[in-house]
Amino acid sequence: MSGKSFGKSVVIAVLVIGIVLTAAGLYRRNRAAGVNARQPSASPASVRAGADNEGAPLTENVAANAAAEKTRVCSLISLQEMENILGGKVRSVVATATTCAYRTSADHAVEIESTWQGGKDAMAAAKIYNAGVFSRVPDLGDETYFQAAGVMHARRGDIYIVVNARAWENARDVEIGVVRRALDKMVVSETQGR
């Protein structure tokens, strides 16, 4: 093997490894978000929550749901508000440092990612990164855009949220409902913070 062909082989191997690692990371992230492109989305009304098939949250989730709702990241939408928006029961609420996920089943969740400071910069970066795939949603916050991939980006003041409900058949309606309710709470939060 000559030096040139060996160098090309190394470059190809590095690229293949990078692609595989990137794909594995995206798969893991989408799996955690309940996104599965091979399964058709179900209508929100047909989703039944809870292991007892009666729509009641599992007993072990009740305490976890209550704790998650008290975190800042989950403060924009309560469990009851999300159930009203979805028209069905939420089985669990899971909070991370920046994301609140409302799960109705293993395959259906609505995620809200929030940035409480630096929202103007975050939205500016999102607009650059998503140039050509953003469509403006009028009369909703300071700036709101629907991304072609099925995710809504909204900003009010310096608070920026990304709502992902693409597992739902009526994702855009769900995302608009979530953003509307979250924006209402942002106004309350801003006036209380002054």
mmCIF file of C-alpha atoms in Angstrom:
data_model
loop_
_atom_site.group_PDB
_atom_site.id
_atom_site.type_symbol
_atom_site.label_atom_id
_atom_site.label_comp_id
_atom_site.label_asym_id
_atom_site.label_seq_id
_atom_site.Cartn_x
_atom_site.Cartn_y
_atom_site.Cartn_z
ATOM 1 C CA MET A 1 0.000 0.000 0.000
ATOM 2 C CA SER A 2 1.491 3.345 -1.032
ATOM 3 C CA GLY A 3 1.609 6.358 1.251
ATOM 4 C CA LYS A 4 -1.152 8.157 -0.703
ATOM 5 C CA SER A 5 -3.588 5.249 -0.641
ATOM 6 C CA PHE A 6 -2.881 4.657 3.056
ATOM 7 C CA GLY A 7 -3.584 8.325 3.803
ATOM 8 C CA LYS A 8 -6.855 8.165 1.844
ATOM 9 C CA SER A 9 -7.844 4.997 3.711
ATOM 10 C CA VAL A 10 -7.224 6.703 7.061
ATOM 11 C CA VAL A 11 -9.290 9.739 6.038
ATOM 12 C CA ILE A 12 -12.149 7.508 4.859
ATOM 13 C CA ALA A 13 -12.012 5.455 8.061
ATOM 14 C CA VAL A 14 -12.130 8.611 10.208
ATOM 15 C CA LEU A 15 -15.107 9.952 8.217
ATOM 16 C CA VAL A 16 -17.002 6.663 8.519
ATOM 17 C CA ILE A 17 -16.363 6.523 12.271
ATOM 18 C CA GLY A 18 -17.552 10.141 12.622
ATOM 19 C CA ILE A 19 -20.730 9.442 10.666
ATOM 20 C CA VAL A 20 -21.487 6.311 12.702
ATOM 21 C CA LEU A 21 -20.916 8.138 16.006
ATOM 22 C CA THR A 22 -23.088 11.058 14.907
ATOM 23 C CA ALA A 23 -25.874 8.732 13.789
ATOM 24 C CA ALA A 24 -25.688 6.823 17.080
ATOM 25 C CA GLY A 25 -25.958 10.076 19.037
ATOM 26 C CA LEU A 26 -28.964 11.251 17.018
ATOM 27 C CA TYR A 27 -30.632 7.863 17.376
ATOM 28 C CA ARG A 28 -30.168 7.909 21.131
ATOM 29 C CA ARG A 29 -31.444 11.501 21.383
ATOM 30 C CA ASN A 30 -34.504 10.829 19.215
ATOM 31 C CA ARG A 31 -35.252 7.598 21.033
ATOM 32 C CA ALA A 32 -35.197 9.482 24.359
ATOM 33 C CA ALA A 33 -37.528 12.078 22.817
ATOM 34 C CA GLY A 34 -39.954 9.363 21.716
ATOM 35 C CA VAL A 35 -39.419 10.088 18.015
ATOM 36 C CA ASN A 36 -39.597 7.122 15.662
ATOM 37 C CA ALA A 37 -39.787 7.914 11.959
ATOM 38 C CA ARG A 38 -40.830 4.347 11.078
ATOM 39 C CA GLN A 39 -44.024 4.418 13.107
ATOM 40 C CA PRO A 40 -46.941 6.615 12.057
ATOM 41 C CA SER A 41 -48.058 9.219 14.555
ATOM 42 C CA ALA A 42 -51.158 8.488 16.534
ATOM 43 C CA SER A 43 -53.946 10.919 17.179
ATOM 44 C CA PRO A 44 -53.679 12.450 20.663
ATOM 45 C CA ALA A 45 -57.164 11.274 21.590
ATOM 46 C CA SER A 46 -56.248 7.649 20.893
ATOM 47 C CA VAL A 47 -53.208 7.626 23.157
ATOM 48 C CA ARG A 48 -53.897 5.957 26.490
ATOM 49 C CA ALA A 49 -51.578 6.615 29.372
ATOM 50 C CA GLY A 50 -50.706 4.463 32.320
ATOM 51 C CA ALA A 51 -49.986 0.776 32.685
ATOM 52 C CA ASP A 52 -53.542 0.068 33.828
ATOM 53 C CA ASN A 53 -54.927 1.170 30.442
ATOM 54 C CA GLU A 54 -57.367 3.450 32.212
ATOM 55 C CA GLY A 55 -55.393 6.642 31.583
ATOM 56 C CA ALA A 56 -54.392 7.044 35.247
ATOM 57 C CA PRO A 57 -50.724 7.816 35.895
ATOM 58 C CA LEU A 58 -48.716 5.013 37.412
ATOM 59 C CA THR A 59 -48.456 5.347 41.199
ATOM 60 C CA GLU A 60 -44.672 5.535 41.094
ATOM 61 C CA ASN A 61 -44.867 8.448 38.613
ATOM 62 C CA VAL A 62 -47.082 10.652 40.789
ATOM 63 C CA ALA A 63 -44.263 11.815 43.084
ATOM 64 C CA ALA A 64 -41.834 12.180 40.197
ATOM 65 C CA ASN A 65 -44.386 14.209 38.207
ATOM 66 C CA ALA A 66 -44.987 16.531 41.170
ATOM 67 C CA ALA A 67 -41.243 17.041 41.653
ATOM 68 C CA ALA A 68 -40.663 17.700 37.941
ATOM 69 C CA GLU A 69 -43.459 20.293 37.829
ATOM 70 C CA LYS A 70 -41.699 22.286 40.564
ATOM 71 C CA THR A 71 -38.516 22.686 38.509
ATOM 72 C CA ARG A 72 -38.015 25.919 36.609
ATOM 73 C CA VAL A 73 -37.793 24.129 33.288
ATOM 74 C CA CYS A 74 -41.285 22.637 33.803
ATOM 75 C CA SER A 75 -42.817 25.809 35.231
ATOM 76 C CA LEU A 76 -44.172 27.071 31.918
ATOM 77 C CA ILE A 77 -46.793 24.337 31.465
ATOM 78 C CA SER A 78 -48.404 22.363 34.277
ATOM 79 C CA LEU A 79 -49.350 18.713 33.866
ATOM 80 C CA GLN A 80 -53.039 19.668 33.799
ATOM 81 C CA GLU A 81 -52.446 22.379 31.192
ATOM 82 C CA MET A 82 -50.573 19.927 28.965
ATOM 83 C CA GLU A 83 -53.393 17.391 29.331
ATOM 84 C CA ASN A 84 -55.862 20.093 28.247
ATOM 85 C CA ILE A 85 -53.715 20.955 25.215
ATOM 86 C CA LEU A 86 -53.263 17.287 24.234
ATOM 87 C CA GLY A 87 -56.784 16.203 25.059
ATOM 88 C CA GLY A 88 -55.524 13.180 26.991
ATOM 89 C CA LYS A 89 -53.654 11.991 30.059
ATOM 90 C CA VAL A 90 -49.949 12.638 30.609
ATOM 91 C CA ARG A 91 -48.285 9.561 32.046
ATOM 92 C CA SER A 92 -45.071 11.193 33.263
ATOM 93 C CA VAL A 93 -43.237 14.495 33.404
ATOM 94 C CA VAL A 94 -39.459 14.255 33.121
ATOM 95 C CA ALA A 95 -37.182 17.226 33.769
ATOM 96 C CA THR A 96 -33.536 17.678 32.827
ATOM 97 C CA ALA A 97 -31.443 20.814 33.225
ATOM 98 C CA THR A 98 -32.972 22.457 30.143
ATOM 99 C CA THR A 99 -35.841 20.232 28.977
ATOM 100 C CA CYS A 100 -39.233 19.221 30.297
ATOM 101 C CA ALA A 101 -40.826 16.189 28.620
ATOM 102 C CA TYR A 102 -44.511 15.368 29.036
ATOM 103 C CA ARG A 103 -44.969 11.695 28.099
ATOM 104 C CA THR A 104 -48.295 10.110 27.281
ATOM 105 C CA SER A 105 -46.734 6.808 26.222
ATOM 106 C CA ALA A 106 -43.328 5.391 25.344
ATOM 107 C CA ASP A 107 -43.675 6.764 21.801
ATOM 108 C CA HIS A 108 -45.412 10.094 22.419
ATOM 109 C CA ALA A 109 -44.002 13.074 24.238
ATOM 110 C CA VAL A 110 -44.038 16.829 24.034
ATOM 111 C CA GLU A 111 -40.699 18.377 24.949
ATOM 112 C CA ILE A 112 -40.102 21.971 25.927
ATOM 113 C CA GLU A 113 -36.515 23.161 25.952
ATOM 114 C CA SER A 114 -36.047 26.525 27.621
ATOM 115 C CA THR A 115 -33.320 29.143 27.729
ATOM 116 C CA TRP A 116 -34.008 31.627 30.510
ATOM 117 C CA GLN A 117 -31.165 34.027 29.720
ATOM 118 C CA GLY A 118 -29.619 34.724 26.348
ATOM 119 C CA GLY A 119 -32.821 33.977 24.478
ATOM 120 C CA LYS A 120 -32.260 36.736 21.920
ATOM 121 C CA ASP A 121 -28.869 35.285 21.019
ATOM 122 C CA ALA A 122 -30.252 31.732 20.985
ATOM 123 C CA MET A 123 -33.050 32.739 18.595
ATOM 124 C CA ALA A 124 -30.597 34.618 16.359
ATOM 125 C CA ALA A 125 -28.400 31.512 16.178
ATOM 126 C CA ALA A 126 -31.410 29.283 15.462
ATOM 127 C CA LYS A 127 -32.488 31.580 12.612
ATOM 128 C CA ILE A 128 -29.018 31.387 11.064
ATOM 129 C CA TYR A 129 -28.754 27.620 11.520
ATOM 130 C CA ASN A 130 -32.283 27.016 10.195
ATOM 131 C CA ALA A 131 -32.219 29.589 7.389
ATOM 132 C CA GLY A 132 -34.649 28.540 4.696
ATOM 133 C CA VAL A 133 -36.614 26.102 6.872
ATOM 134 C CA PHE A 134 -38.213 28.577 9.295
ATOM 135 C CA SER A 135 -41.692 29.938 8.660
ATOM 136 C CA ARG A 136 -42.803 32.844 10.827
ATOM 137 C CA VAL A 137 -45.840 32.397 13.059
ATOM 138 C CA PRO A 138 -47.447 35.851 13.337
ATOM 139 C CA ASP A 139 -48.809 37.395 16.541
ATOM 140 C CA LEU A 140 -47.154 34.927 18.898
ATOM 141 C CA GLY A 141 -44.505 36.336 21.237
ATOM 142 C CA ASP A 142 -41.708 38.614 20.105
ATOM 143 C CA GLU A 143 -40.632 36.020 17.540
ATOM 144 C CA THR A 144 -42.048 32.577 16.796
ATOM 145 C CA TYR A 145 -41.082 30.255 13.962
ATOM 146 C CA PHE A 146 -42.187 26.821 12.860
ATOM 147 C CA GLN A 147 -39.253 24.761 11.672
ATOM 148 C CA ALA A 148 -39.785 22.468 8.680
ATOM 149 C CA ALA A 149 -38.700 19.474 10.787
ATOM 150 C CA GLY A 150 -41.772 19.978 12.972
ATOM 151 C CA VAL A 151 -40.417 21.989 15.885
ATOM 152 C CA MET A 152 -41.540 25.432 17.067
ATOM 153 C CA HIS A 153 -39.102 28.103 18.288
ATOM 154 C CA ALA A 154 -40.482 31.038 20.292
ATOM 155 C CA ARG A 155 -39.037 34.010 22.147
ATOM 156 C CA ARG A 156 -40.405 36.616 24.486
ATOM 157 C CA GLY A 157 -37.890 39.077 25.859
ATOM 158 C CA ASP A 158 -34.737 37.130 26.665
ATOM 159 C CA ILE A 159 -36.543 33.799 27.243
ATOM 160 C CA TYR A 160 -36.378 31.323 24.363
ATOM 161 C CA ILE A 161 -38.221 28.015 24.105
ATOM 162 C CA VAL A 162 -38.216 25.176 21.618
ATOM 163 C CA VAL A 163 -41.317 22.971 21.584
ATOM 164 C CA ASN A 164 -41.129 19.541 19.982
ATOM 165 C CA ALA A 165 -44.442 17.762 19.482
ATOM 166 C CA ARG A 166 -43.648 16.172 16.126
ATOM 167 C CA ALA A 167 -44.720 12.723 17.360
ATOM 168 C CA TRP A 168 -48.294 14.058 17.290
ATOM 169 C CA GLU A 169 -50.461 14.059 14.189
ATOM 170 C CA ASN A 170 -51.520 17.658 14.942
ATOM 171 C CA ALA A 171 -48.008 18.752 16.005
ATOM 172 C CA ARG A 172 -48.339 22.350 14.870
ATOM 173 C CA ASP A 173 -51.614 22.874 16.767
ATOM 174 C CA VAL A 174 -50.128 21.289 19.897
ATOM 175 C CA GLU A 175 -46.988 23.431 19.634
ATOM 176 C CA ILE A 176 -48.998 26.631 19.144
ATOM 177 C CA GLY A 177 -51.120 25.752 22.209
ATOM 178 C CA VAL A 178 -47.996 25.102 24.300
ATOM 179 C CA VAL A 179 -46.265 28.281 23.124
ATOM 180 C CA ARG A 180 -49.383 30.402 23.782
ATOM 181 C CA ARG A 181 -49.682 29.098 27.349
ATOM 182 C CA ALA A 182 -45.946 29.382 27.991
ATOM 183 C CA LEU A 183 -45.884 32.963 26.690
ATOM 184 C CA ASP A 184 -48.723 33.859 29.071
ATOM 185 C CA LYS A 185 -46.641 32.571 31.967
ATOM 186 C CA MET A 186 -43.529 34.363 30.708
ATOM 187 C CA VAL A 187 -45.356 37.686 31.057
ATOM 188 C CA VAL A 188 -46.239 36.814 34.673
ATOM 189 C CA SER A 189 -42.633 35.729 35.352
ATOM 190 C CA GLU A 190 -41.212 38.923 33.849
ATOM 191 C CA THR A 191 -43.470 41.189 35.919
ATOM 192 C CA GLN A 192 -42.750 39.253 39.123
ATOM 193 C CA GLY A 193 -39.021 39.465 38.492
ATOM 194 C CA ARG A 194 -39.044 43.276 38.419
#
